[in-house]
Coordinates of C-alpha atoms and ligand atoms in Angstrom, one line a residue:
X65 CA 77.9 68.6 67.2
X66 CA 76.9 70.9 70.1
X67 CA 73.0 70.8 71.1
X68 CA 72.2 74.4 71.3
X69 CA 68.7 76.1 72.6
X70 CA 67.8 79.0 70.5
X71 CA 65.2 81.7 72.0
X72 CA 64.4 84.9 69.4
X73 CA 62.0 85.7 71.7
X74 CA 61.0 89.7 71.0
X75 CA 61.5 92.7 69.1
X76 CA 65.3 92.7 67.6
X77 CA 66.0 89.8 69.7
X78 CA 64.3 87.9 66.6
X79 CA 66.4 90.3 64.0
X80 CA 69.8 90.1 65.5
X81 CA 69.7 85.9 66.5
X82 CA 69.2 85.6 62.7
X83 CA 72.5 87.9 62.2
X84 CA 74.1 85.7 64.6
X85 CA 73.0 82.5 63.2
X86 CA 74.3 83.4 60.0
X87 CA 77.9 84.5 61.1
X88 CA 77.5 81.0 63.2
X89 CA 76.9 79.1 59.8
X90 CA 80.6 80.7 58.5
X91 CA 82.5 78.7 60.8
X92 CA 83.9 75.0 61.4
X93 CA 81.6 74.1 64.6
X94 CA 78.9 71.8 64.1
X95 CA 75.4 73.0 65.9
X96 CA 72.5 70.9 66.6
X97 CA 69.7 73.6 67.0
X98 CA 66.1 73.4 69.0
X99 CA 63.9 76.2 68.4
X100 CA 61.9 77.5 71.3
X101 CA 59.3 80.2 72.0
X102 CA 59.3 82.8 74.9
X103 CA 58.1 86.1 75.7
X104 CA 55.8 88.9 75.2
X105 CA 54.7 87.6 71.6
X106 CA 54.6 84.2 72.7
X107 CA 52.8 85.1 76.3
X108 CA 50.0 87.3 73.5
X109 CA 49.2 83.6 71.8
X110 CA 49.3 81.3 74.2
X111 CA 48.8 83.3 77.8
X112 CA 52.1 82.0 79.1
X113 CA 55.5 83.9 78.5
X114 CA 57.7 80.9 79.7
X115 CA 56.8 77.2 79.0
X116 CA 57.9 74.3 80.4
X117 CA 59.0 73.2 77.1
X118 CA 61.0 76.2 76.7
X119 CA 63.2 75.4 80.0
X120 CA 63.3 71.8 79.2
X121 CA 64.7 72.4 76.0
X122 CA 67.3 74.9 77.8
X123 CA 68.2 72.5 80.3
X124 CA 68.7 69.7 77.6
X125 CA 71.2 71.7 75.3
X126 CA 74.7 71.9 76.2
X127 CA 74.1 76.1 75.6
X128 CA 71.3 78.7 74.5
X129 CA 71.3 81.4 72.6
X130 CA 68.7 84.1 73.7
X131 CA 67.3 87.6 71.8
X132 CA 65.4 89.3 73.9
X133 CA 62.5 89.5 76.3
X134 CA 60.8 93.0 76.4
X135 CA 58.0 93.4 78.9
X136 CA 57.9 90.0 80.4
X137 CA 61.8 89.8 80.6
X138 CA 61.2 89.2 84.5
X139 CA 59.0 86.4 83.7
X140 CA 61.4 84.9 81.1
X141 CA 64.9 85.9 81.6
X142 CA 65.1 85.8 84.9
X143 CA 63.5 83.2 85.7
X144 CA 65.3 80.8 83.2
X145 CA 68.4 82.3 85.0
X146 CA 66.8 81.0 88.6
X147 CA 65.2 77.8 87.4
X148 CA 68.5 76.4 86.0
X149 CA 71.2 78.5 89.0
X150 CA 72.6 80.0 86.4
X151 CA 74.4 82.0 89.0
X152 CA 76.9 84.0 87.4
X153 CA 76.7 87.2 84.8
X154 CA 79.3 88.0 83.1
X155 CA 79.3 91.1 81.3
X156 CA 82.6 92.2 79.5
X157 CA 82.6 96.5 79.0
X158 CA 85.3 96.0 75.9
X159 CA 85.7 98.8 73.6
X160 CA 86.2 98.1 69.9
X161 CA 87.4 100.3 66.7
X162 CA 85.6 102.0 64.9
X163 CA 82.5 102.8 67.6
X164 CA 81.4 106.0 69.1
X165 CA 82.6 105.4 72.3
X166 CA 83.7 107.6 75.1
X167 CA 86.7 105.0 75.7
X168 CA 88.7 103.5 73.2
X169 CA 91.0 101.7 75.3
X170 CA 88.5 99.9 78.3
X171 CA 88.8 96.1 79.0
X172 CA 87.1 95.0 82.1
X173 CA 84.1 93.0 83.4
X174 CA 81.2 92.9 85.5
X175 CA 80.6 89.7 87.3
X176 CA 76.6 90.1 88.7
X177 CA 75.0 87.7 90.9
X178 CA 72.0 86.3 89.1
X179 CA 69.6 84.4 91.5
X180 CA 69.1 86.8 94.1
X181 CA 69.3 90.5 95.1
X182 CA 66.5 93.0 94.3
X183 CA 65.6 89.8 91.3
X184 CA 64.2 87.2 93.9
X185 CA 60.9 88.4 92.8
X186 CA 58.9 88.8 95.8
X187 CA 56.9 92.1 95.5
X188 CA 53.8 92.5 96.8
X189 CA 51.4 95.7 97.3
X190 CA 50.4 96.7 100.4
X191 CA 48.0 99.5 101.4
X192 CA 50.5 102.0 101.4
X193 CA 52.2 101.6 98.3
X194 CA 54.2 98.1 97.4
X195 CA 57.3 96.6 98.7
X196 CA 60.0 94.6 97.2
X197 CA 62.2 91.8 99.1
X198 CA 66.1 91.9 98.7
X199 CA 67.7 88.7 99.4
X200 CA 71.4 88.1 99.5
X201 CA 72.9 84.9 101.2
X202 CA 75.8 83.8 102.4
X203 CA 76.0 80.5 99.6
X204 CA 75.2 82.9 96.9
X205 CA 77.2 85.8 97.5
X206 CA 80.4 83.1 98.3
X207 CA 80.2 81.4 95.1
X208 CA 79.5 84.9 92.8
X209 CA 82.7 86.2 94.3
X210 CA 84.7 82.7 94.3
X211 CA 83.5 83.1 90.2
X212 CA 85.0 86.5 90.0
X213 CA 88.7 85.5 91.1
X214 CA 88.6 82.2 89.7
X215 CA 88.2 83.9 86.8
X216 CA 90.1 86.8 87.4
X217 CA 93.0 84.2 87.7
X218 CA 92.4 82.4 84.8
X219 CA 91.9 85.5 82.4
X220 CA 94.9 87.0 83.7
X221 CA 93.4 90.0 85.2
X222 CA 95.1 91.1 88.8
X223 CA 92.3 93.2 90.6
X224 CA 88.8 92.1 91.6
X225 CA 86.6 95.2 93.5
X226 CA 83.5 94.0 94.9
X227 CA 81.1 96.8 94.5
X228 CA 78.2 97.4 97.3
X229 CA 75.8 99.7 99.4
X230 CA 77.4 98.4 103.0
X231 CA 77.1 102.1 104.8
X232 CA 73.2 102.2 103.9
X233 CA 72.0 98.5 103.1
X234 CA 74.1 97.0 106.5
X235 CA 72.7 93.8 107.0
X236 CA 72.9 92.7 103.4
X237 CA 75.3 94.9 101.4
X238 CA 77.0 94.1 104.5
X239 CA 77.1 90.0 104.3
X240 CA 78.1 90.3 100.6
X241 CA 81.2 92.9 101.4
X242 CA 82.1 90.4 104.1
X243 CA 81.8 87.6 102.5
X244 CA 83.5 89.3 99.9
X245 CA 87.1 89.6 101.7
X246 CA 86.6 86.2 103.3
X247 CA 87.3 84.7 99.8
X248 CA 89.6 87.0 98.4
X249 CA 91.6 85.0 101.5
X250 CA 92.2 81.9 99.2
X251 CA 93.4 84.4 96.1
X252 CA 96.4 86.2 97.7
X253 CA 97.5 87.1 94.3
X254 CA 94.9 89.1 93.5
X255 CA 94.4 92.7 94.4
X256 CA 91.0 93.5 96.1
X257 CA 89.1 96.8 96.7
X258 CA 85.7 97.9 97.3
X259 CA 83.9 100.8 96.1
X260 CA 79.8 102.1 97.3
X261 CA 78.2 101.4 94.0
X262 CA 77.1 105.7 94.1
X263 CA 80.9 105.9 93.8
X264 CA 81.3 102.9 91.1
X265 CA 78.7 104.7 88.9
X266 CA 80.5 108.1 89.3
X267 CA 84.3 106.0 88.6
X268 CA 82.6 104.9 85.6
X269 CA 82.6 108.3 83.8
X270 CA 85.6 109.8 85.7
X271 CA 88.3 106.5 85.7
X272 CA 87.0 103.5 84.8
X273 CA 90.5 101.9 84.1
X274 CA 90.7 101.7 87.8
X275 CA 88.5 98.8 87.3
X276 CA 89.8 95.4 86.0
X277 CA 87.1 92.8 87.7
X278 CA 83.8 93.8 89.6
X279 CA 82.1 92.0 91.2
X280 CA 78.3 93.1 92.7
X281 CA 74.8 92.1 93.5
X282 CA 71.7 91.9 90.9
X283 CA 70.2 95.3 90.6
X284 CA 73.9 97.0 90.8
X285 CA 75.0 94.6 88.3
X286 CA 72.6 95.3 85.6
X287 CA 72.2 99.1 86.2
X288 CA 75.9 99.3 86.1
X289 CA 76.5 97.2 82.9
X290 CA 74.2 99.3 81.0
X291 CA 76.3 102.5 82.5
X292 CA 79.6 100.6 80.9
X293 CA 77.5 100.0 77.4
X294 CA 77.5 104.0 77.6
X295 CA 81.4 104.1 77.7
X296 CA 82.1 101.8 74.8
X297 CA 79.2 103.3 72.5
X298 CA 76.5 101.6 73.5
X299 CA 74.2 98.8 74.1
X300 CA 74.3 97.1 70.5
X301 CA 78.0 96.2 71.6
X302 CA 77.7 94.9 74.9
X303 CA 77.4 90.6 75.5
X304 CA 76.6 89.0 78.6
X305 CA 77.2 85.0 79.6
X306 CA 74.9 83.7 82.2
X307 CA 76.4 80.0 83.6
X308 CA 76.0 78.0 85.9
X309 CA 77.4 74.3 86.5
X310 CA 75.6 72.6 84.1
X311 CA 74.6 75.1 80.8
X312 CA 74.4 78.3 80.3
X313 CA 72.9 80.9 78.3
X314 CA 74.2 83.6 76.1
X315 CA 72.3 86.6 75.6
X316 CA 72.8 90.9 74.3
X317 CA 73.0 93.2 77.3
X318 CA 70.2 94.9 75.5
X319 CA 66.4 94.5 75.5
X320 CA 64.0 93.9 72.5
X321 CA 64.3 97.9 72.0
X322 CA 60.2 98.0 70.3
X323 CA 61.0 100.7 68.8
X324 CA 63.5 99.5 66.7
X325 CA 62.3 96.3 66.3
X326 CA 61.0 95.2 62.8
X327 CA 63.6 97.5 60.6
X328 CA 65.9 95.3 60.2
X329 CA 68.4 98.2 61.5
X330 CA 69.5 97.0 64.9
X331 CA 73.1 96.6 65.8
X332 CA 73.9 92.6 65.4
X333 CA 77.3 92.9 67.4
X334 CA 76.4 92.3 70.9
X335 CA 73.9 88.9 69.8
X336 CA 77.5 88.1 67.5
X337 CA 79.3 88.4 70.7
X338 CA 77.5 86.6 73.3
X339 CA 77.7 83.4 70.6
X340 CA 81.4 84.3 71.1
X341 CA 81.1 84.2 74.6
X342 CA 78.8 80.8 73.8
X343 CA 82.2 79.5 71.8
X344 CA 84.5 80.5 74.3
X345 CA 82.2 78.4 77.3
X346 CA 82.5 75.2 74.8
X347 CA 86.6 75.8 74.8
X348 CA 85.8 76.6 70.3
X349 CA 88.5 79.3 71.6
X350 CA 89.8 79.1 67.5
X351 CA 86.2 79.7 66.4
X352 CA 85.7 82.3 68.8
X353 CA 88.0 84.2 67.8
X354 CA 87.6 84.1 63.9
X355 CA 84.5 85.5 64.7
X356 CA 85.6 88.7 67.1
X357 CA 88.4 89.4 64.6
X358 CA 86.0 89.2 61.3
X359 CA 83.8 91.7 63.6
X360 CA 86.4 93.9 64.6
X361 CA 87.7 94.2 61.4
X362 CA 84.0 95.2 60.0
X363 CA 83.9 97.8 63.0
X364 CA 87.3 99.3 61.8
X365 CA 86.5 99.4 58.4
X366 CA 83.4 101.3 59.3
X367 CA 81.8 100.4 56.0
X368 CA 79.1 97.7 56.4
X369 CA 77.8 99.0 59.8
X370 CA 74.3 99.9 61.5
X371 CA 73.2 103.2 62.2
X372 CA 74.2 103.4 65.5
X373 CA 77.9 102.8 64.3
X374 CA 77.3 105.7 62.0
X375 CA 77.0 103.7 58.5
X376 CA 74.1 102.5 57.0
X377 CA 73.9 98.9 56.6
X378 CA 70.8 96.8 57.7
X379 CA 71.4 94.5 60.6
X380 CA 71.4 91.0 57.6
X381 CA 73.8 93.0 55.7
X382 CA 76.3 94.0 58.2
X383 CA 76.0 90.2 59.5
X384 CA 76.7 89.1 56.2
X385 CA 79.9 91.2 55.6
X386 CA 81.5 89.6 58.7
X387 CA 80.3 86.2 57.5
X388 CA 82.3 87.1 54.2
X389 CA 85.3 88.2 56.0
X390 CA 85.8 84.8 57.9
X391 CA 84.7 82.8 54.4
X392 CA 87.3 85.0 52.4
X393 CA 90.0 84.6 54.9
Ligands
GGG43 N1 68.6 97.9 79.6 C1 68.7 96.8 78.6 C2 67.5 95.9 78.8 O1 66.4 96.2 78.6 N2 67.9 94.6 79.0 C3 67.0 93.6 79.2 C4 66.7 93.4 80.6 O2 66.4 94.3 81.3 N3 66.9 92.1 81.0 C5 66.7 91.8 82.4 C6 68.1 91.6 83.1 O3 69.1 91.6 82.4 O4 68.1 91.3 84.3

Protein backbone atom coordinates (compact mmCIF):
# COMPACT_ATOMS: atom_id res chain seq x y z
CA UNK A 1 0.00 0.00 0.00
CA UNK A 2 1.76 3.21 -1.32
CA UNK A 3 0.99 6.47 0.89
CA UNK A 4 0.16 8.96 -1.69
CA UNK A 5 -0.43 12.99 -1.32
CA UNK A 6 -3.26 14.13 -3.44
CA UNK A 7 -3.50 18.01 -4.27
CA UNK A 8 -6.69 19.05 -6.78
CA UNK A 9 -5.88 22.25 -6.09
CA UNK A 10 -7.61 24.67 -9.00
CA UNK A 11 -9.68 24.85 -11.92
CA UNK A 12 -9.37 21.33 -13.97
CA UNK A 13 -6.74 20.37 -11.72
CA UNK A 14 -9.80 19.30 -9.43
CA UNK A 15 -11.66 17.72 -12.75
CA UNK A 16 -8.89 15.77 -14.29
CA UNK A 17 -7.35 14.28 -10.57
CA UNK A 18 -10.82 12.81 -10.29
CA UNK A 19 -10.37 11.16 -14.00
CA UNK A 20 -7.15 10.02 -12.81
CA UNK A 21 -8.20 8.63 -9.57
CA UNK A 22 -10.76 6.68 -11.23
CA UNK A 23 -8.46 4.99 -13.91
CA UNK A 24 -6.06 4.59 -10.65
CA UNK A 25 -8.95 2.55 -8.87
CA UNK A 26 -8.94 -0.06 -12.30
CA UNK A 27 -5.71 -1.40 -11.40
CA UNK A 28 -3.90 -3.94 -8.96
CA UNK A 29 -1.79 -1.25 -6.79
CA UNK A 30 -2.97 -0.60 -3.48
CA UNK A 31 -3.03 3.45 -2.50
CA UNK A 32 -3.26 4.87 0.79
CA UNK A 33 -4.53 8.52 0.03
CA UNK A 34 -4.29 12.02 2.12
CA UNK A 35 -6.19 14.78 0.82
CA UNK A 36 -4.69 18.17 0.95
CA UNK A 37 -5.65 21.75 0.10
CA UNK A 38 -3.56 24.31 -2.01
CA UNK A 39 -4.00 27.16 -4.13
CA UNK A 40 -5.94 30.08 -5.38
CA UNK A 41 -9.29 28.63 -3.95
CA UNK A 42 -7.72 27.51 -0.90
CA UNK A 43 -5.51 30.93 -0.46
CA UNK A 44 -9.49 32.80 -1.13
CA UNK A 45 -10.74 30.88 2.35
CA UNK A 46 -8.04 30.75 4.47
CA UNK A 47 -5.45 33.75 3.18
CA UNK A 48 -2.72 31.20 2.65
CA UNK A 49 -2.16 29.29 -0.70
CA UNK A 50 0.40 26.75 0.73
CA UNK A 51 0.04 25.31 4.35
CA UNK A 52 2.37 23.69 6.35
CA UNK A 53 0.07 20.84 6.45
CA UNK A 54 0.03 20.64 2.85
CA UNK A 55 3.94 20.13 2.61
CA UNK A 56 4.00 17.97 5.59
CA UNK A 57 1.60 15.74 4.18
CA UNK A 58 3.85 15.76 0.77
CA UNK A 59 6.92 15.08 2.55
CA UNK A 60 5.21 12.17 4.51
CA UNK A 61 3.79 10.18 1.27
CA UNK A 62 6.08 8.08 -0.62
CA UNK A 63 4.49 10.30 -3.94
CA UNK A 64 1.85 13.19 -4.75
CA UNK A 65 -0.34 13.66 -7.15
CA UNK A 66 -1.02 17.40 -8.07
CA UNK A 67 -3.88 19.26 -10.39
CA UNK A 68 -3.14 22.47 -10.73
CA UNK A 69 -2.22 25.84 -9.33
CA UNK A 70 -3.52 28.80 -11.38
CA UNK A 71 -2.55 32.28 -10.08
CA UNK A 72 -0.60 31.33 -7.07
CA UNK A 73 1.24 28.40 -8.88
CA UNK A 74 4.56 30.36 -7.79
CA UNK A 75 3.49 30.25 -4.36
CA UNK A 76 2.41 26.54 -4.52
CA UNK A 77 4.11 24.69 -7.11
CA UNK A 78 7.20 25.98 -6.97
CA UNK A 79 7.71 26.22 -3.81
CA UNK A 80 6.70 22.55 -2.87
CA UNK A 81 9.31 21.81 -5.67
CA UNK A 82 12.05 23.96 -3.47
CA UNK A 83 10.98 23.15 0.00
CA UNK A 84 11.33 19.35 -0.60
CA UNK A 85 14.76 19.68 -3.65
CA UNK A 86 12.71 18.23 -5.75
CA UNK A 87 15.41 19.02 -8.25
CA UNK A 88 14.63 17.38 -11.36
CA UNK A 89 11.67 17.97 -14.14
CA UNK A 90 11.04 15.66 -16.29
CA UNK A 91 8.85 16.32 -19.02
CA UNK A 92 8.44 13.56 -21.81
CA UNK A 93 7.14 15.46 -25.49
CA UNK A 94 5.61 11.81 -26.66
CA UNK A 95 3.26 11.84 -29.38
CA UNK A 96 0.28 9.38 -29.27
CA UNK A 97 -2.47 8.15 -31.98
CA UNK A 98 -5.14 9.53 -32.62
CA UNK A 99 -4.14 13.43 -31.50
CA UNK A 100 -3.84 16.50 -33.64
CA UNK A 101 -0.45 16.77 -33.53
CA UNK A 102 2.15 18.23 -35.77
CA UNK A 103 4.39 15.00 -35.11
CA UNK A 104 3.28 11.62 -34.97
CA UNK A 105 6.49 9.99 -34.53
CA UNK A 106 8.38 12.36 -31.53
CA UNK A 107 9.93 10.58 -28.36
CA UNK A 108 12.16 12.75 -26.38
CA UNK A 109 12.39 14.57 -23.08
CA UNK A 110 13.05 17.65 -21.27
CA UNK A 111 15.08 17.36 -18.11
CA UNK A 112 14.52 21.12 -16.33
CA UNK A 113 16.33 22.19 -13.34
CA UNK A 114 13.68 22.92 -10.70
CA UNK A 115 15.21 24.88 -7.69
CA UNK A 116 16.80 27.60 -9.28
CA UNK A 117 17.14 29.74 -12.49
CA UNK A 118 14.75 32.63 -13.19
CA UNK A 119 12.35 30.46 -10.16
CA UNK A 120 14.59 31.42 -7.10
CA UNK A 121 12.02 33.94 -6.49
CA UNK A 122 13.72 37.02 -5.63
CA UNK A 123 11.98 39.96 -7.34
CA UNK A 124 11.83 43.08 -6.08
CA UNK A 125 10.65 46.65 -7.44
CA UNK A 126 12.82 49.25 -7.60
CA UNK A 127 12.15 52.89 -8.69
CA UNK A 128 12.73 52.24 -12.13
CA UNK A 129 10.76 49.39 -12.90
CA UNK A 130 11.43 45.72 -11.04
CA UNK A 131 14.16 43.26 -11.26
CA UNK A 132 14.32 39.61 -11.06
CA UNK A 133 17.46 37.48 -9.64
CA UNK A 134 18.73 34.48 -11.79
CA UNK A 135 20.61 31.93 -9.84
CA UNK A 136 22.36 28.99 -11.25
CA UNK A 137 25.09 27.10 -9.22
CA UNK A 138 27.60 24.90 -9.67
CA UNK A 139 25.77 21.86 -7.13
CA UNK A 140 22.56 22.45 -8.95
CA UNK A 141 23.39 22.61 -12.37
CA UNK A 142 25.96 19.24 -11.68
CA UNK A 143 23.34 17.11 -10.41
CA UNK A 144 20.37 18.34 -13.08
CA UNK A 145 22.83 17.28 -15.77
CA UNK A 146 24.23 14.09 -13.85
CA UNK A 147 20.07 13.31 -13.85
CA UNK A 148 19.81 13.75 -17.55
CA UNK A 149 22.57 11.05 -18.52
CA UNK A 150 21.92 8.78 -15.75
CA UNK A 151 18.81 8.60 -17.18
CA UNK A 152 19.62 8.86 -20.56
CA UNK A 153 21.51 5.64 -19.87
CA UNK A 154 19.09 3.87 -18.14
CA UNK A 155 16.19 4.71 -20.67
CA UNK A 156 18.33 3.72 -23.50
CA UNK A 157 18.46 7.04 -25.17
CA UNK A 158 22.10 7.92 -26.79
CA UNK A 159 22.21 11.82 -26.99
CA UNK A 160 21.85 14.38 -24.11
CA UNK A 161 22.03 18.34 -25.53
CA UNK A 162 22.21 20.75 -22.79
CA UNK A 163 20.33 23.70 -24.01
CA UNK A 164 21.49 27.46 -22.86
CA UNK A 165 21.88 31.31 -23.46
CA UNK A 166 26.00 31.10 -22.90
CA UNK A 167 26.78 33.92 -25.83
CA UNK A 168 24.41 36.48 -23.94
CA UNK A 169 23.89 35.27 -20.17
CA UNK A 170 28.05 34.48 -19.81
CA UNK A 171 28.48 34.17 -16.27
CA UNK A 172 25.54 31.86 -15.70
CA UNK A 173 24.43 30.25 -18.94
CA UNK A 174 28.06 29.94 -18.95
CA UNK A 175 28.61 27.81 -15.48
CA UNK A 176 25.72 25.56 -16.54
CA UNK A 177 27.27 24.87 -20.27
CA UNK A 178 30.44 24.16 -18.48
CA UNK A 179 29.44 22.27 -16.02
CA UNK A 180 27.50 20.68 -18.50
CA UNK A 181 30.59 18.94 -20.51
CA UNK A 182 32.41 18.34 -17.26
CA UNK A 183 29.84 15.59 -16.51
CA UNK A 184 29.18 14.36 -19.78
CA UNK A 185 33.09 13.28 -18.96
CA UNK A 186 31.87 10.26 -16.74
CA UNK A 187 29.17 9.26 -19.71
CA UNK A 188 31.47 8.58 -22.69
CA UNK A 189 28.81 6.67 -24.19
CA UNK A 190 26.60 9.21 -24.69
CA UNK A 191 26.56 11.77 -27.37
CA UNK A 192 26.51 15.45 -26.27
CA UNK A 193 25.59 18.74 -28.05
CA UNK A 194 24.51 22.05 -27.22
CA UNK A 195 22.13 24.28 -28.76
CA UNK A 196 21.26 28.51 -27.70
CA UNK A 197 17.82 27.88 -26.50
CA UNK A 198 16.67 30.84 -29.59
CA UNK A 199 17.85 27.98 -31.72
CA UNK A 200 16.22 25.05 -29.55
CA UNK A 201 12.91 26.82 -29.85
CA UNK A 202 13.26 27.31 -33.64
CA UNK A 203 14.61 23.15 -33.86
CA UNK A 204 11.46 22.51 -32.19
CA UNK A 205 9.29 23.35 -35.28
CA UNK A 206 11.89 22.65 -37.95
CA UNK A 207 13.67 19.10 -36.57
CA UNK A 208 12.94 18.14 -33.37
CA UNK A 209 13.99 14.43 -33.92
CA UNK A 210 17.44 15.90 -33.63
CA UNK A 211 16.59 15.89 -29.97
CA UNK A 212 16.69 12.68 -27.86
CA UNK A 213 17.53 14.18 -24.09
CA UNK A 214 17.69 18.01 -23.18
CA UNK A 215 18.69 19.20 -20.65
CA UNK A 216 18.23 23.17 -19.55
CA UNK A 217 17.69 25.69 -16.78
CA UNK A 218 14.12 26.66 -15.17
CA UNK A 219 12.61 29.36 -17.36
CA UNK A 220 13.99 27.56 -20.70
CA UNK A 221 12.67 24.37 -19.42
CA UNK A 222 9.20 25.30 -18.92
CA UNK A 223 8.81 27.71 -21.84
CA UNK A 224 10.20 24.96 -23.98
CA UNK A 225 8.00 22.10 -22.66
CA UNK A 226 4.96 24.01 -23.44
CA UNK A 227 6.54 24.67 -27.09
CA UNK A 228 6.90 20.53 -27.31
CA UNK A 229 3.01 20.25 -25.96
CA UNK A 230 2.40 22.21 -29.35
CA UNK A 231 4.14 19.48 -31.42
CA UNK A 232 2.28 16.49 -30.08
CA UNK A 233 -1.26 18.36 -29.93
CA UNK A 234 -1.14 19.98 -27.01
CA UNK A 235 -1.06 20.62 -23.37
CA UNK A 236 -3.98 18.10 -22.25
CA UNK A 237 -1.23 15.41 -23.30
CA UNK A 238 1.82 16.50 -21.86
CA UNK A 239 3.05 14.81 -17.99
CA UNK A 240 5.76 16.06 -16.07
CA UNK A 241 7.67 14.15 -12.85
CA UNK A 242 9.27 16.38 -10.36
CA UNK A 243 11.82 14.08 -7.98
CA UNK A 244 14.09 14.52 -5.84
CA UNK A 245 15.89 11.91 -3.44
CA UNK A 246 13.29 11.28 -1.14
CA UNK A 247 9.55 11.77 -2.97
CA UNK A 248 8.35 13.27 -5.60
CA UNK A 249 5.43 14.75 -7.23
CA UNK A 250 3.54 14.13 -10.35
CA UNK A 251 1.74 16.81 -11.93
CA UNK A 252 -0.03 17.93 -15.91
CA UNK A 253 2.29 20.21 -17.85
CA UNK A 254 -0.79 22.34 -17.90
CA UNK A 255 -2.33 24.99 -15.60
CA UNK A 256 -5.85 25.09 -14.05
CA UNK A 257 -6.87 26.66 -17.58
CA UNK A 258 -10.10 28.97 -15.75
CA UNK A 259 -11.66 29.02 -18.57
CA UNK A 260 -12.23 25.62 -18.94
CA UNK A 261 -12.51 24.77 -15.58
CA UNK A 262 -15.96 23.61 -14.26
CA UNK A 263 -17.31 21.79 -17.62
CA UNK A 264 -16.22 18.83 -16.99
CA UNK A 265 -14.60 18.96 -20.73
CA UNK A 266 -10.85 19.10 -19.96
CA UNK A 267 -8.51 16.63 -21.43
CA UNK A 268 -7.74 13.88 -18.47
CA UNK A 269 -4.61 12.37 -20.43
CA UNK A 270 -1.82 14.38 -19.22
CA UNK A 271 -3.13 14.08 -15.11
CA UNK A 272 -3.52 9.94 -16.37
CA UNK A 273 -0.02 10.21 -17.45
CA UNK A 274 1.82 11.85 -14.73
CA UNK A 275 0.16 8.90 -12.34
CA UNK A 276 2.00 6.78 -14.97
CA UNK A 277 4.97 8.56 -14.47
CA UNK A 278 3.98 8.26 -10.49
CA UNK A 279 3.78 4.16 -11.22
CA UNK A 280 6.85 4.11 -13.09
CA UNK A 281 8.93 6.13 -10.02
CA UNK A 282 7.45 3.26 -7.51
CA UNK A 283 9.01 0.52 -10.20
CA UNK A 284 4.57 -0.60 -10.71
CA UNK A 285 6.33 -0.66 -14.34
CA UNK A 286 3.25 -3.56 -15.08
CA UNK A 287 0.62 -1.18 -13.81
CA UNK A 288 2.11 1.64 -15.66
CA UNK A 289 1.76 0.35 -18.47
CA UNK A 290 -1.82 -1.16 -18.40
CA UNK A 291 -2.65 2.23 -17.98
CA UNK A 292 -0.72 4.00 -21.10
CA UNK A 293 -1.89 1.13 -23.31
CA UNK A 294 -5.73 1.36 -22.16
CA UNK A 295 -5.09 5.19 -22.97
CA UNK A 296 -3.49 4.80 -26.17
CA UNK A 297 -5.94 2.51 -27.26
CA UNK A 298 -8.91 5.15 -26.33
CA UNK A 299 -6.69 7.86 -28.28
CA UNK A 300 -6.69 5.47 -31.40
CA UNK A 301 -10.04 4.60 -31.25
CA UNK A 302 -10.93 8.24 -31.22
CA UNK A 303 -14.30 7.58 -29.86
CA UNK A 304 -14.56 8.40 -26.08
CA UNK A 305 -12.38 11.57 -26.37
CA UNK A 306 -12.49 15.39 -25.16
CA UNK A 307 -12.96 18.14 -27.40
CA UNK A 308 -9.61 18.94 -27.87
CA UNK A 309 -9.05 15.33 -29.37
CA UNK A 310 -11.86 16.18 -31.72
CA UNK A 311 -14.73 13.87 -30.03
CA UNK A 312 -17.02 14.73 -27.58
CA UNK A 313 -16.84 13.01 -24.43
CA UNK A 314 -16.74 14.80 -21.00
CA UNK A 315 -13.47 14.57 -19.15
CA UNK A 316 -15.42 11.46 -16.37
CA UNK A 317 -16.54 9.80 -19.41
CA UNK A 318 -13.44 9.50 -21.39
CA UNK A 319 -11.66 8.48 -17.91
CA UNK A 320 -14.18 5.88 -17.54
CA UNK A 321 -13.68 4.26 -21.03
CA UNK A 322 -10.04 3.66 -20.33
CA UNK A 323 -10.92 2.43 -16.83
CA UNK A 324 -13.19 -0.12 -18.92
CA UNK A 325 -10.62 -1.03 -21.29
CA UNK A 326 -8.10 -2.16 -18.51
CA UNK A 327 -11.27 -3.90 -16.45
CA UNK A 328 -12.30 -5.74 -19.79
CA UNK A 329 -8.96 -6.83 -20.67
N1 LIG B 1 1.62 26.84 -19.36
C1 LIG B 1 1.04 25.83 -18.60
C2 LIG B 1 0.85 26.28 -17.20
O1 LIG B 1 0.20 27.25 -16.90
N2 LIG B 1 1.43 25.51 -16.30
C3 LIG B 1 1.38 25.77 -14.89
C4 LIG B 1 2.60 26.52 -14.48
O2 LIG B 1 2.97 27.52 -15.03
N3 LIG B 1 3.29 25.99 -13.50
C5 LIG B 1 4.52 26.53 -13.04
C6 LIG B 1 5.69 25.73 -13.49
O3 LIG B 1 5.55 24.67 -14.10
O4 LIG B 1 6.82 26.12 -13.18
Amino acid sequence: MYKIAVIPGDGIGKEVMEAALHVLEAINVEFDYTFADAGDEYEEISGIALPQETIDVVKNSEACLFGAAGESAADVIVKLRQELELYVNLRPVKSYPGTKSIYNDLDFVIVRENTEGMYIGIEEETEEGATALRVITKKASERICKFAFEYAEKTGRSKVTAVHKANVLKKTDGLFRDTFYKVAEEFSDIETDDRYVDATAMFFITNPHMFDVIVTTNLFGDILSDEGAGLVGGLGLIPSANIGEKTGIFEPVHGSAPRHAGKNTANPSAMILSAVLMLDYLEEHDAARTIENALIEVLSENKVVTQDLGGKASTMEMAAEIRNKIENK
